[in-house]
């Protein structure tokens, strides 16, 4: 730690004019965006290489669906342990180690061709451990943004790193398609994994807690601290809030029986069904159902992803704009969500068209709609009781992870049973419609809930406070 950084440990946080504040926090945000982009590129490696791997290694569609789901099994299991590690050891160390580990495990997947007899088992294991390693990623993003950004800037920062999931396909799908065609499917894993290893090294140089960052200025530290940034998040000892977080587990049942919370959780499950179809089976669909080459599929897959990226940024902007103009928060959130998810139901029209350009257009509209309607993290932030916001967010993320397990399996077995993607696309379309119903029918007013509203009426009143 530099002398300047040490001196800041005891420096008071005072307000400063925003014009005097530095912009180091946007360097941190750019790093989060790049890391999350590579994170999602790692997740989608199998979807780009999957068709060629099926032919080379004799993997059935059902087995490929199982492999697609392996990541989400461990990702779901590791959500709470990953969050605990971040709180215990800090974002820089835990997240940096996670980047390195998931990248090494990704590179290792390029070697399974040497073990063709056990390829499915080994690949399942490697995808499983990648899911474990990536579990701290989004909680880590959230913690770093909370530490570096004042409250009034935090919404944009969160939306930007979340949009990286779409940008990953735009940036890497063409590259991965070219790698399969020019060098072989093995190099999709080795190259993307190698990028992550390099990124892990860069992470150690760029990411620091705000007070100890060697490039932090007093003006910027004052600005973000006065604005509500949790600048001492990783430098303070465990507090009573950690114990309170464990006690909050008692409220799990009450979260799951509250109408609004349950509607939001269910909506996230169905929204993530659309996400995981695009992340896993969409490139395979382009090759097997539409007769495109792997290289063509890599480029074509980037177009709907670009539309999803655009929709994601636009959805947040429109929702905030409506709220600033006096529209109720309920209407401001529901308009983009319902409109976007209705657009996503159009994916089933692909079953009735033959022209490839029409398929790409329809998929682009569907993915734009999904991005427009993916305001779940904003909604959960609007309604979760402040005393158990962490628990509510964990349950919310768990519902999304379950969709990542179920969707690849269901789609894979539907393809095996019918020999086409027709029912698979119908399945995704129905899930989009059910997400619409969740927000239109189950979720009522979008407002901050009080913990007392969630506690059952027969519970002892003494247990209703946290």
GROMACS .gro file of C-alpha atoms in nm:
model
  466
    1UNK     CA    1   0.000   0.000   0.000
    2UNK     CA    2   0.139   0.343  -0.090
    3UNK     CA    3   0.189   0.617   0.166
    4UNK     CA    4  -0.093   0.816   0.011
    5UNK     CA    5  -0.324   0.517   0.039
    6UNK     CA    6  -0.225   0.463   0.401
    7UNK     CA    7  -0.295   0.826   0.482
    8UNK     CA    8  -0.644   0.787   0.339
    9UNK     CA    9  -0.736   0.516   0.589
   10UNK     CA   10  -0.800   0.780   0.854
   11UNK     CA   11  -0.902   1.063   0.623
   12UNK     CA   12  -1.253   1.196   0.673
   13UNK     CA   13  -1.495   1.163   0.384
   14UNK     CA   14  -1.630   1.506   0.296
   15UNK     CA   15  -1.841   1.621   0.009
   16UNK     CA   16  -1.674   1.743  -0.307
   17UNK     CA   17  -1.809   1.899  -0.620
   18UNK     CA   18  -1.869   1.632  -0.885
   19UNK     CA   19  -1.671   1.837  -1.137
   20UNK     CA   20  -1.357   1.795  -0.924
   21UNK     CA   21  -1.398   1.420  -0.884
   22UNK     CA   22  -1.176   1.189  -1.085
   23UNK     CA   23  -1.293   0.910  -1.312
   24UNK     CA   24  -1.100   0.613  -1.176
   25UNK     CA   25  -1.426   0.440  -1.089
   26UNK     CA   26  -1.505   0.415  -1.460
   27UNK     CA   27  -1.177   0.232  -1.516
   28UNK     CA   28  -1.297  -0.015  -1.252
   29UNK     CA   29  -1.633  -0.040  -1.429
   30UNK     CA   30  -1.461  -0.103  -1.763
   31UNK     CA   31  -1.266  -0.386  -1.601
   32UNK     CA   32  -1.589  -0.539  -1.469
   33UNK     CA   33  -1.745  -0.512  -1.814
   34UNK     CA   34  -1.449  -0.687  -1.981
   35UNK     CA   35  -1.434  -0.960  -1.716
   36UNK     CA   36  -1.808  -1.026  -1.741
   37UNK     CA   37  -1.783  -1.038  -2.120
   38UNK     CA   38  -1.512  -1.305  -2.099
   39UNK     CA   39  -1.711  -1.480  -1.827
   40UNK     CA   40  -2.006  -1.523  -2.063
   41UNK     CA   41  -1.776  -1.617  -2.351
   42UNK     CA   42  -1.652  -1.905  -2.135
   43UNK     CA   43  -2.009  -2.014  -2.071
   44UNK     CA   44  -2.091  -2.017  -2.444
   45UNK     CA   45  -1.781  -2.201  -2.570
   46UNK     CA   46  -1.964  -2.534  -2.573
   47UNK     CA   47  -2.258  -2.394  -2.770
   48UNK     CA   48  -2.027  -2.281  -3.054
   49UNK     CA   49  -1.813  -2.596  -3.052
   50UNK     CA   50  -2.101  -2.833  -2.970
   51UNK     CA   51  -2.204  -2.943  -3.321
   52UNK     CA   52  -1.850  -3.037  -3.429
   53UNK     CA   53  -1.784  -3.206  -3.095
   54UNK     CA   54  -2.100  -3.414  -3.138
   55UNK     CA   55  -1.969  -3.544  -3.469
   56UNK     CA   56  -1.611  -3.603  -3.353
   57UNK     CA   57  -1.691  -3.756  -3.014
   58UNK     CA   58  -2.029  -3.922  -3.082
   59UNK     CA   59  -2.225  -3.707  -2.836
   60UNK     CA   60  -2.605  -3.728  -2.864
   61UNK     CA   61  -2.834  -3.426  -2.837
   62UNK     CA   62  -2.955  -3.549  -2.499
   63UNK     CA   63  -2.596  -3.580  -2.375
   64UNK     CA   64  -2.516  -3.235  -2.512
   65UNK     CA   65  -2.815  -3.095  -2.321
   66UNK     CA   66  -2.679  -3.259  -2.006
   67UNK     CA   67  -2.339  -3.101  -2.068
   68UNK     CA   68  -2.498  -2.761  -2.124
   69UNK     CA   69  -2.674  -2.791  -1.786
   70UNK     CA   70  -2.363  -2.901  -1.590
   71UNK     CA   71  -2.252  -2.541  -1.541
   72UNK     CA   72  -2.580  -2.432  -1.383
   73UNK     CA   73  -2.591  -2.720  -1.133
   74UNK     CA   74  -2.271  -2.608  -0.965
   75UNK     CA   75  -2.341  -2.239  -1.022
   76UNK     CA   76  -2.663  -2.280  -0.824
   77UNK     CA   77  -2.500  -2.481  -0.545
   78UNK     CA   78  -2.211  -2.235  -0.507
   79UNK     CA   79  -2.414  -1.911  -0.486
   80UNK     CA   80  -2.420  -1.886  -0.107
   81UNK     CA   81  -2.063  -2.016  -0.049
   82UNK     CA   82  -1.935  -1.778  -0.317
   83UNK     CA   83  -2.102  -1.483  -0.150
   84UNK     CA   84  -1.960  -1.589   0.188
   85UNK     CA   85  -1.607  -1.605   0.045
   86UNK     CA   86  -1.643  -1.256  -0.100
   87UNK     CA   87  -1.756  -1.119   0.235
   88UNK     CA   88  -1.485  -1.308   0.424
   89UNK     CA   89  -1.180  -1.244   0.205
   90UNK     CA   90  -1.274  -0.946  -0.014
   91UNK     CA   91  -1.369  -0.899  -0.377
   92UNK     CA   92  -1.019  -0.855  -0.520
   93UNK     CA   93  -0.876  -1.183  -0.391
   94UNK     CA   94  -1.178  -1.407  -0.435
   95UNK     CA   95  -1.289  -1.271  -0.773
   96UNK     CA   96  -0.931  -1.270  -0.905
   97UNK     CA   97  -0.883  -1.632  -0.802
   98UNK     CA   98  -1.218  -1.719  -0.960
   99UNK     CA   99  -1.116  -1.567  -1.296
  100UNK     CA  100  -0.793  -1.768  -1.298
  101UNK     CA  101  -0.961  -2.096  -1.199
  102UNK     CA  102  -1.252  -2.080  -1.443
  103UNK     CA  103  -1.008  -1.992  -1.722
  104UNK     CA  104  -0.781  -2.289  -1.646
  105UNK     CA  105  -1.081  -2.525  -1.634
  106UNK     CA  106  -1.201  -2.383  -1.965
  107UNK     CA  107  -0.862  -2.445  -2.126
  108UNK     CA  108  -0.868  -2.803  -1.997
  109UNK     CA  109  -1.186  -2.874  -2.193
  110UNK     CA  110  -0.980  -2.847  -2.511
  111UNK     CA  111  -0.798  -3.166  -2.414
  112UNK     CA  112  -1.094  -3.401  -2.373
  113UNK     CA  113  -1.051  -3.529  -2.729
  114UNK     CA  114  -0.760  -3.737  -2.598
  115UNK     CA  115  -1.006  -3.926  -2.376
  116UNK     CA  116  -1.280  -3.999  -2.630
  117UNK     CA  117  -1.412  -4.298  -2.433
  118UNK     CA  118  -1.481  -4.083  -2.130
  119UNK     CA  119  -1.532  -3.749  -2.306
  120UNK     CA  120  -1.887  -3.690  -2.182
  121UNK     CA  121  -1.800  -3.765  -1.820
  122UNK     CA  122  -1.483  -3.554  -1.824
  123UNK     CA  123  -1.652  -3.266  -2.001
  124UNK     CA  124  -1.941  -3.274  -1.752
  125UNK     CA  125  -1.690  -3.256  -1.464
  126UNK     CA  126  -1.503  -2.965  -1.619
  127UNK     CA  127  -1.821  -2.772  -1.697
  128UNK     CA  128  -1.933  -2.841  -1.340
  129UNK     CA  129  -1.617  -2.695  -1.185
  130UNK     CA  130  -1.634  -2.394  -1.419
  131UNK     CA  131  -1.977  -2.324  -1.268
  132UNK     CA  132  -1.829  -2.343  -0.917
  133UNK     CA  133  -1.549  -2.105  -1.010
  134UNK     CA  134  -1.782  -1.851  -1.173
  135UNK     CA  135  -2.029  -1.838  -0.884
  136UNK     CA  136  -1.869  -1.529  -0.719
  137UNK     CA  137  -1.877  -1.329  -1.044
  138UNK     CA  138  -2.207  -1.141  -1.029
  139UNK     CA  139  -2.210  -1.099  -0.649
  140UNK     CA  140  -1.853  -0.973  -0.689
  141UNK     CA  141  -1.960  -0.726  -0.957
  142UNK     CA  142  -2.236  -0.600  -0.730
  143UNK     CA  143  -2.003  -0.559  -0.431
  144UNK     CA  144  -1.739  -0.370  -0.631
  145UNK     CA  145  -1.998  -0.136  -0.781
  146UNK     CA  146  -2.140  -0.073  -0.432
  147UNK     CA  147  -1.790   0.012  -0.306
  148UNK     CA  148  -1.691   0.236  -0.598
  149UNK     CA  149  -2.010   0.413  -0.711
  150UNK     CA  150  -2.230   0.663  -0.529
  151UNK     CA  151  -2.598   0.577  -0.514
  152UNK     CA  152  -2.703   0.808  -0.798
  153UNK     CA  153  -2.453   0.647  -1.038
  154UNK     CA  154  -2.497   0.288  -0.929
  155UNK     CA  155  -2.796   0.204  -1.151
  156UNK     CA  156  -2.607   0.280  -1.471
  157UNK     CA  157  -2.300   0.094  -1.349
  158UNK     CA  158  -2.503  -0.218  -1.264
  159UNK     CA  159  -2.685  -0.207  -1.597
  160UNK     CA  160  -2.360  -0.181  -1.789
  161UNK     CA  161  -2.188  -0.482  -1.635
  162UNK     CA  162  -2.511  -0.683  -1.668
  163UNK     CA  163  -2.531  -0.600  -2.040
  164UNK     CA  164  -2.195  -0.770  -2.093
  165UNK     CA  165  -2.378  -1.104  -2.114
  166UNK     CA  166  -2.512  -0.995  -2.454
  167UNK     CA  167  -2.194  -0.822  -2.566
  168UNK     CA  168  -2.000  -1.145  -2.508
  169UNK     CA  169  -2.172  -1.310  -2.803
  170UNK     CA  170  -2.120  -1.002  -3.020
  171UNK     CA  171  -1.749  -0.992  -2.938
  172UNK     CA  172  -1.660  -1.361  -2.924
  173UNK     CA  173  -1.908  -1.570  -3.126
  174UNK     CA  174  -1.751  -1.477  -3.463
  175UNK     CA  175  -1.403  -1.547  -3.324
  176UNK     CA  176  -1.509  -1.883  -3.182
  177UNK     CA  177  -1.681  -1.978  -3.507
  178UNK     CA  178  -1.361  -1.899  -3.697
  179UNK     CA  179  -1.151  -2.099  -3.449
  180UNK     CA  180  -1.370  -2.409  -3.500
  181UNK     CA  181  -1.344  -2.378  -3.877
  182UNK     CA  182  -0.978  -2.284  -3.908
  183UNK     CA  183  -0.809  -2.460  -3.616
  184UNK     CA  184  -1.053  -2.709  -3.466
  185UNK     CA  185  -1.305  -2.704  -3.182
  186UNK     CA  186  -1.033  -2.766  -2.921
  187UNK     CA  187  -0.893  -2.416  -2.973
  188UNK     CA  188  -1.221  -2.248  -2.880
  189UNK     CA  189  -1.154  -2.361  -2.524
  190UNK     CA  190  -0.777  -2.301  -2.519
  191UNK     CA  191  -0.793  -1.950  -2.668
  192UNK     CA  192  -1.088  -1.822  -2.463
  193UNK     CA  193  -0.944  -1.980  -2.149
  194UNK     CA  194  -0.604  -1.826  -2.224
  195UNK     CA  195  -0.763  -1.481  -2.253
  196UNK     CA  196  -0.908  -1.532  -1.906
  197UNK     CA  197  -0.571  -1.627  -1.756
  198UNK     CA  198  -0.418  -1.305  -1.891
  199UNK     CA  199  -0.716  -1.112  -1.759
  200UNK     CA  200  -0.665  -1.259  -1.411
  201UNK     CA  201  -0.315  -1.112  -1.406
  202UNK     CA  202  -0.440  -0.770  -1.521
  203UNK     CA  203  -0.710  -0.786  -1.251
  204UNK     CA  204  -0.447  -0.783  -0.975
  205UNK     CA  205  -0.304  -0.459  -1.112
  206UNK     CA  206  -0.632  -0.273  -1.174
  207UNK     CA  207  -0.868  -0.375  -0.892
  208UNK     CA  208  -0.816  -0.243  -0.539
  209UNK     CA  209  -1.049  -0.122  -0.264
  210UNK     CA  210  -1.117   0.251  -0.312
  211UNK     CA  211  -0.910   0.376  -0.017
  212UNK     CA  212  -0.602   0.174  -0.110
  213UNK     CA  213  -0.603   0.221  -0.486
  214UNK     CA  214  -0.269   0.381  -0.584
  215UNK     CA  215  -0.437   0.607  -0.844
  216UNK     CA  216  -0.725   0.723  -0.624
  217UNK     CA  217  -0.748   1.098  -0.569
  218UNK     CA  218  -0.881   1.259  -0.254
  219UNK     CA  219  -1.145   1.442  -0.460
  220UNK     CA  220  -1.287   1.123  -0.609
  221UNK     CA  221  -1.275   0.939  -0.277
  222UNK     CA  222  -1.464   1.225  -0.114
  223UNK     CA  223  -1.717   1.233  -0.399
  224UNK     CA  224  -1.805   0.863  -0.396
  225UNK     CA  225  -1.798   0.835  -0.018
  226UNK     CA  226  -2.027   1.133   0.032
  227UNK     CA  227  -2.259   0.991  -0.232
  228UNK     CA  228  -2.312   0.662  -0.052
  229UNK     CA  229  -2.040   0.432  -0.188
  230UNK     CA  230  -1.940   0.164   0.062
  231UNK     CA  231  -1.572   0.254   0.034
  232UNK     CA  232  -1.465   0.053   0.341
  233UNK     CA  233  -1.655  -0.263   0.248
  234UNK     CA  234  -1.344  -0.480   0.217
  235UNK     CA  235  -1.135  -0.308   0.482
  236UNK     CA  236  -1.369  -0.339   0.779
  237UNK     CA  237  -1.406  -0.636   1.012
  238UNK     CA  238  -1.719  -0.852   1.014
  239UNK     CA  239  -2.007  -0.669   1.175
  240UNK     CA  240  -2.340  -0.754   1.322
  241UNK     CA  241  -2.488  -0.736   0.974
  242UNK     CA  242  -2.313  -1.061   0.888
  243UNK     CA  243  -2.482  -1.236   1.176
  244UNK     CA  244  -2.808  -1.074   1.074
  245UNK     CA  245  -2.767  -1.215   0.727
  246UNK     CA  246  -2.756  -1.568   0.868
  247UNK     CA  247  -3.060  -1.496   1.083
  248UNK     CA  248  -3.239  -1.379   0.772
  249UNK     CA  249  -3.251  -1.738   0.649
  250UNK     CA  250  -3.548  -1.783   0.881
  251UNK     CA  251  -3.742  -1.561   0.642
  252UNK     CA  252  -3.694  -1.786   0.339
  253UNK     CA  253  -4.042  -1.937   0.374
  254UNK     CA  254  -4.203  -1.596   0.409
  255UNK     CA  255  -4.032  -1.473   0.091
  256UNK     CA  256  -4.161  -1.774  -0.102
  257UNK     CA  257  -4.518  -1.727   0.022
  258UNK     CA  258  -4.546  -1.354  -0.050
  259UNK     CA  259  -4.739  -1.300  -0.373
  260UNK     CA  260  -4.525  -1.020  -0.513
  261UNK     CA  261  -4.192  -1.185  -0.431
  262UNK     CA  262  -4.302  -1.522  -0.569
  263UNK     CA  263  -4.423  -1.360  -0.891
  264UNK     CA  264  -4.086  -1.191  -0.938
  265UNK     CA  265  -3.900  -1.516  -0.866
  266UNK     CA  266  -4.115  -1.712  -1.112
  267UNK     CA  267  -4.074  -1.440  -1.372
  268UNK     CA  268  -3.695  -1.462  -1.340
  269UNK     CA  269  -3.708  -1.837  -1.396
  270UNK     CA  270  -3.900  -1.800  -1.722
  271UNK     CA  271  -3.689  -1.504  -1.841
  272UNK     CA  272  -3.372  -1.705  -1.784
  273UNK     CA  273  -3.519  -1.989  -1.990
  274UNK     CA  274  -3.493  -1.757  -2.292
  275UNK     CA  275  -3.139  -1.657  -2.193
  276UNK     CA  276  -3.017  -2.014  -2.167
  277UNK     CA  277  -3.167  -2.119  -2.498
  278UNK     CA  278  -2.964  -1.847  -2.668
  279UNK     CA  279  -2.651  -1.928  -2.467
  280UNK     CA  280  -2.662  -2.302  -2.537
  281UNK     CA  281  -2.880  -2.432  -2.822
  282UNK     CA  282  -2.915  -2.132  -3.055
  283UNK     CA  283  -2.586  -2.182  -3.248
  284UNK     CA  284  -2.661  -2.556  -3.271
  285UNK     CA  285  -3.006  -2.469  -3.409
  286UNK     CA  286  -2.852  -2.253  -3.681
  287UNK     CA  287  -2.621  -2.537  -3.790
  288UNK     CA  288  -2.848  -2.840  -3.756
  289UNK     CA  289  -3.189  -2.694  -3.838
  290UNK     CA  290  -3.095  -2.411  -4.075
  291UNK     CA  291  -2.793  -2.566  -4.247
  292UNK     CA  292  -2.544  -2.291  -4.170
  293UNK     CA  293  -2.175  -2.356  -4.133
  294UNK     CA  294  -2.010  -2.316  -3.793
  295UNK     CA  295  -1.842  -1.998  -3.916
  296UNK     CA  296  -2.173  -1.857  -4.040
  297UNK     CA  297  -2.344  -1.952  -3.714
  298UNK     CA  298  -2.080  -1.770  -3.514
  299UNK     CA  299  -2.139  -1.446  -3.704
  300UNK     CA  300  -2.517  -1.484  -3.721
  301UNK     CA  301  -2.545  -1.554  -3.347
  302UNK     CA  302  -2.385  -1.218  -3.280
  303UNK     CA  303  -2.675  -1.029  -3.441
  304UNK     CA  304  -2.949  -1.130  -3.193
  305UNK     CA  305  -2.698  -1.080  -2.913
  306UNK     CA  306  -2.632  -0.725  -3.031
  307UNK     CA  307  -3.009  -0.669  -3.028
  308UNK     CA  308  -3.024  -0.811  -2.674
  309UNK     CA  309  -2.748  -0.573  -2.566
  310UNK     CA  310  -2.936  -0.279  -2.718
  311UNK     CA  311  -3.264  -0.390  -2.560
  312UNK     CA  312  -3.102  -0.431  -2.219
  313UNK     CA  313  -2.962  -0.078  -2.215
  314UNK     CA  314  -3.282   0.069  -2.361
  315UNK     CA  315  -3.509  -0.112  -2.113
  316UNK     CA  316  -3.333   0.036  -1.812
  317UNK     CA  317  -3.321   0.381  -1.969
  318UNK     CA  318  -3.691   0.382  -2.059
  319UNK     CA  319  -3.797   0.255  -1.718
  320UNK     CA  320  -3.597   0.526  -1.538
  321UNK     CA  321  -3.723   0.789  -1.782
  322UNK     CA  322  -4.086   0.697  -1.714
  323UNK     CA  323  -4.026   0.708  -1.339
  324UNK     CA  324  -3.859   1.051  -1.362
  325UNK     CA  325  -4.160   1.183  -1.554
  326UNK     CA  326  -4.397   1.096  -1.274
  327UNK     CA  327  -4.523   0.755  -1.387
  328UNK     CA  328  -4.568   0.515  -1.095
  329UNK     CA  329  -4.280   0.276  -1.035
  330UNK     CA  330  -4.514  -0.020  -1.098
  331UNK     CA  331  -4.604   0.105  -1.446
  332UNK     CA  332  -4.250   0.225  -1.522
  333UNK     CA  333  -4.107  -0.122  -1.456
  334UNK     CA  334  -4.390  -0.330  -1.601
  335UNK     CA  335  -4.416  -0.154  -1.939
  336UNK     CA  336  -4.066  -0.256  -2.060
  337UNK     CA  337  -4.091  -0.600  -1.896
  338UNK     CA  338  -4.428  -0.697  -2.046
  339UNK     CA  339  -4.362  -0.535  -2.384
  340UNK     CA  340  -4.022  -0.699  -2.415
  341UNK     CA  341  -4.134  -1.046  -2.316
  342UNK     CA  342  -4.430  -1.032  -2.553
  343UNK     CA  343  -4.177  -0.965  -2.830
  344UNK     CA  344  -3.982  -1.271  -2.713
  345UNK     CA  345  -4.282  -1.498  -2.778
  346UNK     CA  346  -4.233  -1.437  -3.151
  347UNK     CA  347  -3.948  -1.690  -3.150
  348UNK     CA  348  -4.202  -1.965  -3.232
  349UNK     CA  349  -4.270  -1.802  -3.571
  350UNK     CA  350  -3.934  -1.944  -3.683
  351UNK     CA  351  -4.110  -2.282  -3.713
  352UNK     CA  352  -4.319  -2.144  -3.999
  353UNK     CA  353  -4.060  -1.963  -4.213
  354UNK     CA  354  -3.790  -2.100  -4.441
  355UNK     CA  355  -3.577  -1.801  -4.538
  356UNK     CA  356  -3.262  -1.774  -4.325
  357UNK     CA  357  -3.278  -1.395  -4.315
  358UNK     CA  358  -3.629  -1.413  -4.170
  359UNK     CA  359  -3.511  -1.655  -3.901
  360UNK     CA  360  -3.230  -1.416  -3.805
  361UNK     CA  361  -3.472  -1.122  -3.802
  362UNK     CA  362  -3.723  -1.303  -3.580
  363UNK     CA  363  -3.452  -1.423  -3.342
  364UNK     CA  364  -3.314  -1.069  -3.324
  365UNK     CA  365  -3.658  -0.931  -3.236
  366UNK     CA  366  -3.704  -1.202  -2.973
  367UNK     CA  367  -3.367  -1.137  -2.812
  368UNK     CA  368  -3.417  -0.759  -2.824
  369UNK     CA  369  -3.743  -0.817  -2.638
  370UNK     CA  370  -3.573  -1.035  -2.382
  371UNK     CA  371  -3.314  -0.764  -2.319
  372UNK     CA  372  -3.583  -0.496  -2.295
  373UNK     CA  373  -3.776  -0.701  -2.039
  374UNK     CA  374  -3.482  -0.818  -1.829
  375UNK     CA  375  -3.536  -0.570  -1.545
  376UNK     CA  376  -3.553  -0.835  -1.275
  377UNK     CA  377  -3.251  -0.709  -1.079
  378UNK     CA  378  -3.396  -0.357  -1.077
  379UNK     CA  379  -3.735  -0.488  -0.959
  380UNK     CA  380  -3.589  -0.702  -0.681
  381UNK     CA  381  -3.396  -0.395  -0.568
  382UNK     CA  382  -3.721  -0.199  -0.561
  383UNK     CA  383  -3.925  -0.444  -0.353
  384UNK     CA  384  -3.696  -0.651  -0.128
  385UNK     CA  385  -3.718  -0.564   0.243
  386UNK     CA  386  -3.396  -0.383   0.330
  387UNK     CA  387  -3.331  -0.612   0.629
  388UNK     CA  388  -3.314  -0.924   0.409
  389UNK     CA  389  -3.219  -0.778   0.070
  390UNK     CA  390  -2.926  -1.020   0.041
  391UNK     CA  391  -3.143  -1.324   0.104
  392UNK     CA  392  -3.406  -1.202  -0.144
  393UNK     CA  393  -3.138  -1.149  -0.409
  394UNK     CA  394  -2.995  -1.496  -0.344
  395UNK     CA  395  -3.333  -1.663  -0.387
  396UNK     CA  396  -3.394  -1.455  -0.702
  397UNK     CA  397  -3.060  -1.564  -0.852
  398UNK     CA  398  -3.126  -1.926  -0.754
  399UNK     CA  399  -3.452  -1.932  -0.954
  400UNK     CA  400  -3.259  -1.807  -1.257
  401UNK     CA  401  -2.992  -2.072  -1.209
  402UNK     CA  402  -3.254  -2.348  -1.199
  403UNK     CA  403  -3.366  -2.236  -1.546
  404UNK     CA  404  -3.007  -2.282  -1.659
  405UNK     CA  405  -3.028  -2.646  -1.549
  406UNK     CA  406  -3.374  -2.727  -1.682
  407UNK     CA  407  -3.369  -2.547  -2.018
  408UNK     CA  408  -3.073  -2.723  -2.185
  409UNK     CA  409  -3.203  -3.061  -2.070
  410UNK     CA  410  -3.561  -3.006  -2.189
  411UNK     CA  411  -3.450  -2.870  -2.527
  412UNK     CA  412  -3.202  -3.154  -2.576
  413UNK     CA  413  -3.456  -3.426  -2.504
  414UNK     CA  414  -3.724  -3.257  -2.717
  415UNK     CA  415  -3.481  -3.262  -3.010
  416UNK     CA  416  -3.394  -3.627  -2.948
  417UNK     CA  417  -3.763  -3.722  -2.926
  418UNK     CA  418  -3.885  -3.531  -3.231
  419UNK     CA  419  -3.580  -3.490  -3.453
  420UNK     CA  420  -3.637  -3.114  -3.490
  421UNK     CA  421  -3.634  -2.787  -3.298
  422UNK     CA  422  -4.007  -2.714  -3.348
  423UNK     CA  423  -4.119  -2.813  -2.999
  424UNK     CA  424  -3.807  -2.659  -2.847
  425UNK     CA  425  -3.891  -2.318  -2.993
  426UNK     CA  426  -4.252  -2.357  -2.882
  427UNK     CA  427  -4.126  -2.435  -2.531
  428UNK     CA  428  -3.919  -2.115  -2.522
  429UNK     CA  429  -4.210  -1.910  -2.656
  430UNK     CA  430  -4.447  -2.046  -2.391
  431UNK     CA  431  -4.193  -1.964  -2.119
  432UNK     CA  432  -4.180  -1.604  -2.242
  433UNK     CA  433  -4.560  -1.589  -2.225
  434UNK     CA  434  -4.556  -1.729  -1.870
  435UNK     CA  435  -4.305  -1.460  -1.770
  436UNK     CA  436  -4.553  -1.202  -1.900
  437UNK     CA  437  -4.829  -1.359  -1.689
  438UNK     CA  438  -4.606  -1.353  -1.382
  439UNK     CA  439  -4.561  -0.977  -1.404
  440UNK     CA  440  -4.908  -0.894  -1.536
  441UNK     CA  441  -5.111  -1.114  -1.300
  442UNK     CA  442  -4.908  -1.229  -0.998
  443UNK     CA  443  -4.693  -0.921  -0.933
  444UNK     CA  444  -4.906  -0.630  -0.813
  445UNK     CA  445  -4.760  -0.302  -0.682
  446UNK     CA  446  -4.383  -0.265  -0.720
  447UNK     CA  447  -4.282  -0.096  -0.397
  448UNK     CA  448  -4.050  -0.158  -0.106
  449UNK     CA  449  -4.196  -0.426   0.120
  450UNK     CA  450  -4.169  -0.406   0.496
  451UNK     CA  451  -4.046  -0.716   0.674
  452UNK     CA  452  -4.362  -0.724   0.885
  453UNK     CA  453  -4.565  -0.778   0.567
  454UNK     CA  454  -4.377  -1.100   0.497
  455UNK     CA  455  -4.392  -1.255   0.844
  456UNK     CA  456  -4.686  -1.497   0.880
  457UNK     CA  457  -4.965  -1.369   1.104
  458UNK     CA  458  -4.925  -1.665   1.338
  459UNK     CA  459  -4.553  -1.592   1.396
  460UNK     CA  460  -4.449  -1.453   1.737
  461UNK     CA  461  -4.426  -1.074   1.708
  462UNK     CA  462  -4.092  -1.082   1.887
  463UNK     CA  463  -3.941  -1.263   1.590
  464UNK     CA  464  -4.057  -1.009   1.336
  465UNK     CA  465  -3.772  -0.769   1.379
  466UNK     CA  466  -3.420  -0.810   1.252
   0.00000   0.00000   0.00000
